[in-house]
Coordinates of C-alpha atoms in Angstrom, one line a residue:
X1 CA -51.9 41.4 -22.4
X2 CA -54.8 40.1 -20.1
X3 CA -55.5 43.5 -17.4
X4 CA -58.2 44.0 -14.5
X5 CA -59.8 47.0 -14.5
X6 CA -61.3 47.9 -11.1
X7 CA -64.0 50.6 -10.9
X8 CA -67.0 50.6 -13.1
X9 CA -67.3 54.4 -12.6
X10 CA -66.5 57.2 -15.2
X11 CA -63.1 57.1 -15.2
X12 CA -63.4 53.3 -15.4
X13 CA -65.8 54.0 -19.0
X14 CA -63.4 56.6 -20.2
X15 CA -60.0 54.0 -19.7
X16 CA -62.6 51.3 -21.4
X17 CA -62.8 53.3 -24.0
X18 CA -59.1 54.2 -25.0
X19 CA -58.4 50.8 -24.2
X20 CA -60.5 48.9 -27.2
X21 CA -58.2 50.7 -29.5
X22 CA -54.7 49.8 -28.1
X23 CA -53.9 46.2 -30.2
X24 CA -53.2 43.4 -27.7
X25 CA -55.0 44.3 -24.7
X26 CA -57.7 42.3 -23.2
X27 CA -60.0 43.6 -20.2
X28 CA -59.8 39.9 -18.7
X29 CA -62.0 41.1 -15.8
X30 CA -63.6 44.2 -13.8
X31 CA -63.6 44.4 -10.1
X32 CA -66.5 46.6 -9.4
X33 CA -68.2 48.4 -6.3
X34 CA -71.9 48.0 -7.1
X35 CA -73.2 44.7 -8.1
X36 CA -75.2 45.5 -10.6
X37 CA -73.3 48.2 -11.9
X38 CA -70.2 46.2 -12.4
X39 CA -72.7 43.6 -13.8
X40 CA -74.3 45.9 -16.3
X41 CA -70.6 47.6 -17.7
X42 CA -69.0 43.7 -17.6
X43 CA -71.8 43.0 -20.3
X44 CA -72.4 45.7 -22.2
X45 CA -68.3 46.1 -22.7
X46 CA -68.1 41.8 -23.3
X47 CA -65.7 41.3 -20.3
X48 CA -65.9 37.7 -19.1
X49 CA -65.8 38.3 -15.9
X50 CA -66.5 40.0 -13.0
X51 CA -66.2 40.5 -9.4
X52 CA -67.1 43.0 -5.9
X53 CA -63.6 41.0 -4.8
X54 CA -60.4 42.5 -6.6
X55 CA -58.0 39.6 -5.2
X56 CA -60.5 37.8 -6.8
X57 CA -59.9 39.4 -10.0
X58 CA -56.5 39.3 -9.7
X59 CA -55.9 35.9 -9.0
X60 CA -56.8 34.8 -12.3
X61 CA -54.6 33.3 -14.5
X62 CA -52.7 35.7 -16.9
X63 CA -54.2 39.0 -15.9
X64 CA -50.5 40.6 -15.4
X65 CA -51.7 44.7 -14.8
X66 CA -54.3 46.2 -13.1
X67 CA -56.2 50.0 -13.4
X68 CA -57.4 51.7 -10.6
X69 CA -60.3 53.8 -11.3
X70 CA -61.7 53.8 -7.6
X71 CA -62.5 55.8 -4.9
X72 CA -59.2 57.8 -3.6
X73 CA -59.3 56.3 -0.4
X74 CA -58.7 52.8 -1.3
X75 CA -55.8 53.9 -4.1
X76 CA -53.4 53.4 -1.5
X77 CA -54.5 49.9 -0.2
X78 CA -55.7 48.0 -3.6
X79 CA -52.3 49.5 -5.5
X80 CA -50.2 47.6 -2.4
X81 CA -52.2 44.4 -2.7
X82 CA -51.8 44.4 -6.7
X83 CA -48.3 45.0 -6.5
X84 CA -47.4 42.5 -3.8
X85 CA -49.6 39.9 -6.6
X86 CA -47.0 40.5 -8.8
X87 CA -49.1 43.0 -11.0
X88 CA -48.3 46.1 -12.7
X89 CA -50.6 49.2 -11.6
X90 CA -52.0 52.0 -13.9
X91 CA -53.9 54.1 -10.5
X92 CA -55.4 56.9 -10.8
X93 CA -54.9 60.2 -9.4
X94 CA -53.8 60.5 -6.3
X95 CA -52.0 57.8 -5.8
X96 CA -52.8 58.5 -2.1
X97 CA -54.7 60.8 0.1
X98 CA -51.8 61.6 2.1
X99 CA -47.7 61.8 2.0
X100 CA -47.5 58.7 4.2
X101 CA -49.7 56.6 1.7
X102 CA -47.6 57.9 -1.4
X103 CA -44.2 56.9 0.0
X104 CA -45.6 53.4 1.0
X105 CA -46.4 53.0 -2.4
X106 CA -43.2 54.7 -3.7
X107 CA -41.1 52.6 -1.7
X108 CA -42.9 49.4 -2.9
X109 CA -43.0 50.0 -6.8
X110 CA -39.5 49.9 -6.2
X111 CA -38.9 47.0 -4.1
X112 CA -40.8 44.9 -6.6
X113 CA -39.1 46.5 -9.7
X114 CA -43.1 46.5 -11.5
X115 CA -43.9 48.8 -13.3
X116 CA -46.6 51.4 -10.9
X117 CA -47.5 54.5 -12.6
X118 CA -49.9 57.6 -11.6
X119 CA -52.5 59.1 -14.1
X120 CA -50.9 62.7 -14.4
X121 CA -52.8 63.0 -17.6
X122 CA -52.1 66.5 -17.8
X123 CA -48.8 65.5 -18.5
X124 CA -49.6 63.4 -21.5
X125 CA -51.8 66.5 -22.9
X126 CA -50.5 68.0 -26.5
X127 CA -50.6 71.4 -25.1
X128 CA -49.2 70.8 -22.2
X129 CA -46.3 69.2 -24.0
X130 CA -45.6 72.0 -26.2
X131 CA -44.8 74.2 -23.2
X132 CA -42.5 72.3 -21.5
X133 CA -40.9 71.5 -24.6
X134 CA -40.5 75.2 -25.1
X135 CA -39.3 75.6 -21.6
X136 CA -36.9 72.9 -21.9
X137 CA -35.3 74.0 -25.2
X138 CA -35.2 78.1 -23.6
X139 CA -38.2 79.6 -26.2
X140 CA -39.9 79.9 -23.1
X141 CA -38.4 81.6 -19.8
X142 CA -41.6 81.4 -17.0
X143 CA -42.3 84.1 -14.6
X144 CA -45.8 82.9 -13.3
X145 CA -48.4 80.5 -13.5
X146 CA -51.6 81.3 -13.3
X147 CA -54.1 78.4 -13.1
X148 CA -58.2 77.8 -12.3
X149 CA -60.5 74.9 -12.2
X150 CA -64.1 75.1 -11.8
X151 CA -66.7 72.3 -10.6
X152 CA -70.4 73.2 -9.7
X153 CA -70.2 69.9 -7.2
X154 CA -72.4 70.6 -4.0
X155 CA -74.3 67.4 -4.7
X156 CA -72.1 63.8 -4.8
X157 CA -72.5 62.9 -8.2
X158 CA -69.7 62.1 -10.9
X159 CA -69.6 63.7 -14.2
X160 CA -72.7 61.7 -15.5
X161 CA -74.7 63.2 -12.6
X162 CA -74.9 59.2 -10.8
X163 CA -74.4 59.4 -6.7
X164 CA -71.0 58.6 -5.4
X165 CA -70.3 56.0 -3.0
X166 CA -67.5 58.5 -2.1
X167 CA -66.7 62.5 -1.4
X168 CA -63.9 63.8 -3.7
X169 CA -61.2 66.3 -2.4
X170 CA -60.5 69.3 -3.9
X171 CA -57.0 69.6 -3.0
X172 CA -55.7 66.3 -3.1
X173 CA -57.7 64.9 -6.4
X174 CA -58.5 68.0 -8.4
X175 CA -55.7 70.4 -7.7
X176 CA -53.4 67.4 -7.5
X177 CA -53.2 67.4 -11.6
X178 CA -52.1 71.5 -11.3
X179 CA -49.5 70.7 -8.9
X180 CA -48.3 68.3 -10.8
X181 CA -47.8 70.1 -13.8
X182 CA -46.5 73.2 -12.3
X183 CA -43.3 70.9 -10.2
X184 CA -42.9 69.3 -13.5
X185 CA -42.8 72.6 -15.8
X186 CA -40.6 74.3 -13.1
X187 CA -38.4 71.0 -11.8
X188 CA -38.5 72.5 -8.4
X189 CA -39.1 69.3 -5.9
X190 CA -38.3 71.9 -2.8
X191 CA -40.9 74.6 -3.9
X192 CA -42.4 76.3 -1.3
X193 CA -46.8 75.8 -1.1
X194 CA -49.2 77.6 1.2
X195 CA -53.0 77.6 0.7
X196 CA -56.2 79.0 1.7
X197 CA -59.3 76.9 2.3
X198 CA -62.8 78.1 2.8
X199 CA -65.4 76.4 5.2
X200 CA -66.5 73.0 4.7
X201 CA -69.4 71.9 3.1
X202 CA -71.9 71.0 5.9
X203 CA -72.9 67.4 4.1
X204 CA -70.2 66.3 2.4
X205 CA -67.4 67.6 4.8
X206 CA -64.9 69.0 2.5
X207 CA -63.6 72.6 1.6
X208 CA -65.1 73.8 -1.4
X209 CA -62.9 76.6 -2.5
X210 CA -59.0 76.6 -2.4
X211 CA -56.6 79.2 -3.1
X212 CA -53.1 77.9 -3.8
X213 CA -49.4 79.4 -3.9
X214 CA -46.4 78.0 -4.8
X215 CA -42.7 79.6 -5.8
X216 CA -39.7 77.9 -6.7
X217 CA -36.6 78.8 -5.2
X218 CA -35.4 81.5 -8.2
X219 CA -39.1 83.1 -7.7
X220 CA -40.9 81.7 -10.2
X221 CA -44.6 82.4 -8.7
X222 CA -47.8 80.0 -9.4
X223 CA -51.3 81.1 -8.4
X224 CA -54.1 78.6 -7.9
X225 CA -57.8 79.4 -7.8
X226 CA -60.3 75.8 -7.2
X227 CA -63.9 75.8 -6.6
X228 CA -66.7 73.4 -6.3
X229 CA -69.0 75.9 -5.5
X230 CA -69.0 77.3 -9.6
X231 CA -72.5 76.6 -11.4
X232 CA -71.9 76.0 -15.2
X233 CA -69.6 73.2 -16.7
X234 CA -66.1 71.7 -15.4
X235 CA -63.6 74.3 -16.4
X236 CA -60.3 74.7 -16.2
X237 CA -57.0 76.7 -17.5
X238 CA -53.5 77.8 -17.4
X239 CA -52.1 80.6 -18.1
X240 CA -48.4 80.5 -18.9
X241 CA -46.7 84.2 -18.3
X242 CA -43.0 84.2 -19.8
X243 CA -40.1 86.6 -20.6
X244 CA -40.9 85.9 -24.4
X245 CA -44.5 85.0 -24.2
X246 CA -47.9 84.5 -22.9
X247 CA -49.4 81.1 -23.7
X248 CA -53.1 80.2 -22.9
X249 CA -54.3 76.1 -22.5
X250 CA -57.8 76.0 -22.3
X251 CA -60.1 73.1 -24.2
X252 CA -58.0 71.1 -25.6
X253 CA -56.2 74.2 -27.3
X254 CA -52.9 76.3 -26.7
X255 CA -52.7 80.0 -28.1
X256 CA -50.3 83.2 -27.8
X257 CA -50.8 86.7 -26.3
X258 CA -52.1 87.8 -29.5
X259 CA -54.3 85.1 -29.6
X260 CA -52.8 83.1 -32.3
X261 CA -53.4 79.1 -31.7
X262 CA -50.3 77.2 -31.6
X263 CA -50.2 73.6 -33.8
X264 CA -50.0 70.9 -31.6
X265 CA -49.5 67.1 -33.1
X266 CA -52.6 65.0 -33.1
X267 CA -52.7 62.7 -30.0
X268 CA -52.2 62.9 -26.6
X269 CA -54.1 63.0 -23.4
X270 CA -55.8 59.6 -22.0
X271 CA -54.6 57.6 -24.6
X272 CA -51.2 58.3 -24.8
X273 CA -51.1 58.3 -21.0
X274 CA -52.4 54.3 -20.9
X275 CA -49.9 53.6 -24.1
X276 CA -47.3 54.7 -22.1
X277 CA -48.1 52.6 -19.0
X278 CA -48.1 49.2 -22.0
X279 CA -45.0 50.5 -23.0
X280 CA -43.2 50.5 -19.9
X281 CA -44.3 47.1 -19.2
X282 CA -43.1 46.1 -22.8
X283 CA -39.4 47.6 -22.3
X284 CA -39.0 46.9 -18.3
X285 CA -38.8 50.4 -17.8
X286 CA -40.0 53.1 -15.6
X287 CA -42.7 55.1 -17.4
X288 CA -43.3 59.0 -17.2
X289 CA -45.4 59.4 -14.3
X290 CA -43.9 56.4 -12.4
X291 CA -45.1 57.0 -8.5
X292 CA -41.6 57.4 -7.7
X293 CA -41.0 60.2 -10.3
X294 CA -44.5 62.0 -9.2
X295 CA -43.3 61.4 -5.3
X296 CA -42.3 65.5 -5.4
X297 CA -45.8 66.1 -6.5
X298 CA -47.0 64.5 -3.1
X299 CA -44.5 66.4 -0.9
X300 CA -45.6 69.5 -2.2
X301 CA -49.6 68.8 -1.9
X302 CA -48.7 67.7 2.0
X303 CA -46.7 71.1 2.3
X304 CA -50.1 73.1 1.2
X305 CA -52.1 71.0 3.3
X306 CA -50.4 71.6 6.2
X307 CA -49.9 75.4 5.6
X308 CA -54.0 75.3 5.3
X309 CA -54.4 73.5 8.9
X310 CA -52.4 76.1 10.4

C-alpha cells in the first residue's frame, strides 16, 4: 500500500520508523511544513517525493491512506480534505482542538465508511493492555486513578530540542492520551471532569500546569497532575489503585504493590498502534481507536475545559 505521510517532525521520524518494518507499505510521498526540512527527511528516508502542498501529495496515483503528524491545529482541516479524497487517515492526537472539530470529523469517517483512526497509543501499550484485561476479566476491581505527566517545555521546541512552528496544549494534546485511557479503562462516556489551570505562559500563551478530576457515575475517582513547567526529562505514570491490587505503569513497565513486575508480551505501543490502522483497511473494518469510538474521549476533554473557563 502506497501512503502520504505529512509532517516531517518527530512524530513524523518515529511513524517513519515503525513503518520500514511493516511488509507492504510504501511512504509514496511526504507533505512537509519546511522546505528544506521536508527536503532533507524525503532524502535521507528515499521517499520519491515531496511536497509543502498535501492535496498535492494526495492526488497521486495510488497513495490510498494518509498520516497526520502535524501541528494540532490543522488535524481537523487536512483529516476532512484526505477523507473527502477518498483516503484513509491514521491522525494523530487530538483529532481536534475542540468538540466541534471532533464531531465534524466523527460524522465524516462515517459518512465515507473509510477507515479514520486516532493515535491513542496508550491504548496499544503492553502495560496498559494487561490492566484492562484484568479489569475486564474482574482480577481487577478500580477505586482510583492516579496519573502525572511531566514536560520541562517553557521554550517551543519538540523532543529533539528544534523550534516549533506551533504551541502545544497541555490539555487537549498531552492530557488528551490520560483521558483517553482512563474513559476506556472505566467505560464511562458520561463521566463527570472539572479542572484547574494555572496562569498562562506569557510567550507562548498556554497554561502550563493542569490539575484534572474525573469520576464515573459508581464513584470511581481519577486524579490528574500535568506540568510543563518540570525541569528534567518527559515523565509520566499511572497508578492503578484496586480492591485486589495496586499496579504501577511507568517506562515501559507494569509492577504490583509489592513491587513485583508483571510479564507483559513483547510488542505493543507505536507499532502495534500503525498495524492496527493497515489492518482495518485490510478487513473493511473499524479499527480500535476509530474517531468515532474515541468521540467520548472528546466530550469529556470539552467538559474539563469548560469547567476550567469558569
Amino acid at each position: 500500500m502506497r501512503i502520504c505521510l505529512a509532517g516531517e517532525g518527530a512524530q513524523g521520524i518515529s511513524h517513519a520508523d515503525v513503518l520500514q518494518d511493516i511488509e507492504g507499505v510504501e511512504i509514496d510521498t511526504l507533505a512537509g511544513g519546511i522546505a528544506a526540512d521536508a527536503e532533507a527527511f524525503a532524502y535521507e528516508r528515499g521517499i520519491p517525493h515531496w511536497s509543502l502542498d498535501l492535496e498535492e501529495c494526495l492526488s497521486r496515483d495510488e497513495v490510498e491512506a494518509v498520516i497526520l503528524t502535524t501541528p494540532n491545529q490543522v488535524h481537523c482541516a487536512q483529516t476532512e480534505l484526505a477523507l473527502n479524497m477518498g483516503k484513509h487517515v491514521l491522525v494523530e492526537i487530538p483529532m481536534g482542538i475542540s468538540l466541534a472539530e471532533s464531531q465534524r470529523i466523527a460524522a465524516l469517517e462515517e459518512r465515507t465508511g473509510l477507515v479514520c483512526m486516532v493515535c491513542h497509543t496508550q491504548r496499544y501499550n503492553s502495560a496498559f493492555r494487561e490492566v484492562y484485561r484484568q479489569v475486564q476479566e474482574g482480577e481487577l476491581t478500580l477505586h482510583h486513578i492516579v496519573q502525572q505527566t511531566y514536560f520541562f517545555r517553557r521554550r517551543n521546541e519538540n523532543r529533539f530540542g528544534k523550534k516549533r512552528t506551533w504551541v502545544d496544549a497541555l490539555l487537549w494534546h498531552q492530557a488528551c492520551h490520560m483521558v483517553d485511557m482512563c474513559y476506556w479503562l472505566l467505560d464511562d462516556p458520561d463521566m463527570e471532569g472539572w479542572g484547574q489551570a494555572g496562569p498562562l505562559h506569557a510567550e507562548l500563551g498556554v497554561p502550563m500546569d493542569i490539575s484534572i478530576g474525573m469520576r464515573t457515575k459508581d464513584g470511581k475517582l481519577v486524579t490528574s497532575a500535568n506540568s510543563f513547567n518540570n525541569y528534567g526529562p518527559i515523565y509520566s505514570e499511572y497508578r492503578f489503585i484496586g480492591e485486589e491490587a495496586t499496579l504501577l505503569a511507568q517506562k515501559g513497565k507494569l509492577t504490583d504493590h509489592e513491587g513485583q513486575e508483571i510479564e507483559l508480551p513483547a510488542g505493543g505501543g507505536m507499532d502495534a498502534q500503525d498495524r492496527e490502522f493497515f489492518a482495518s483497511i485490510k478487513a473493511g473494518r473499524q479499527p480500535l481507536t476509530s474517531c468515532r469510538a474515541c468521540l467520548p474521549t472528546m466530550e469529556i476533554l470539552d467538559r474539563i475545559q469548560r469547567s476550567i473557563n469558569v
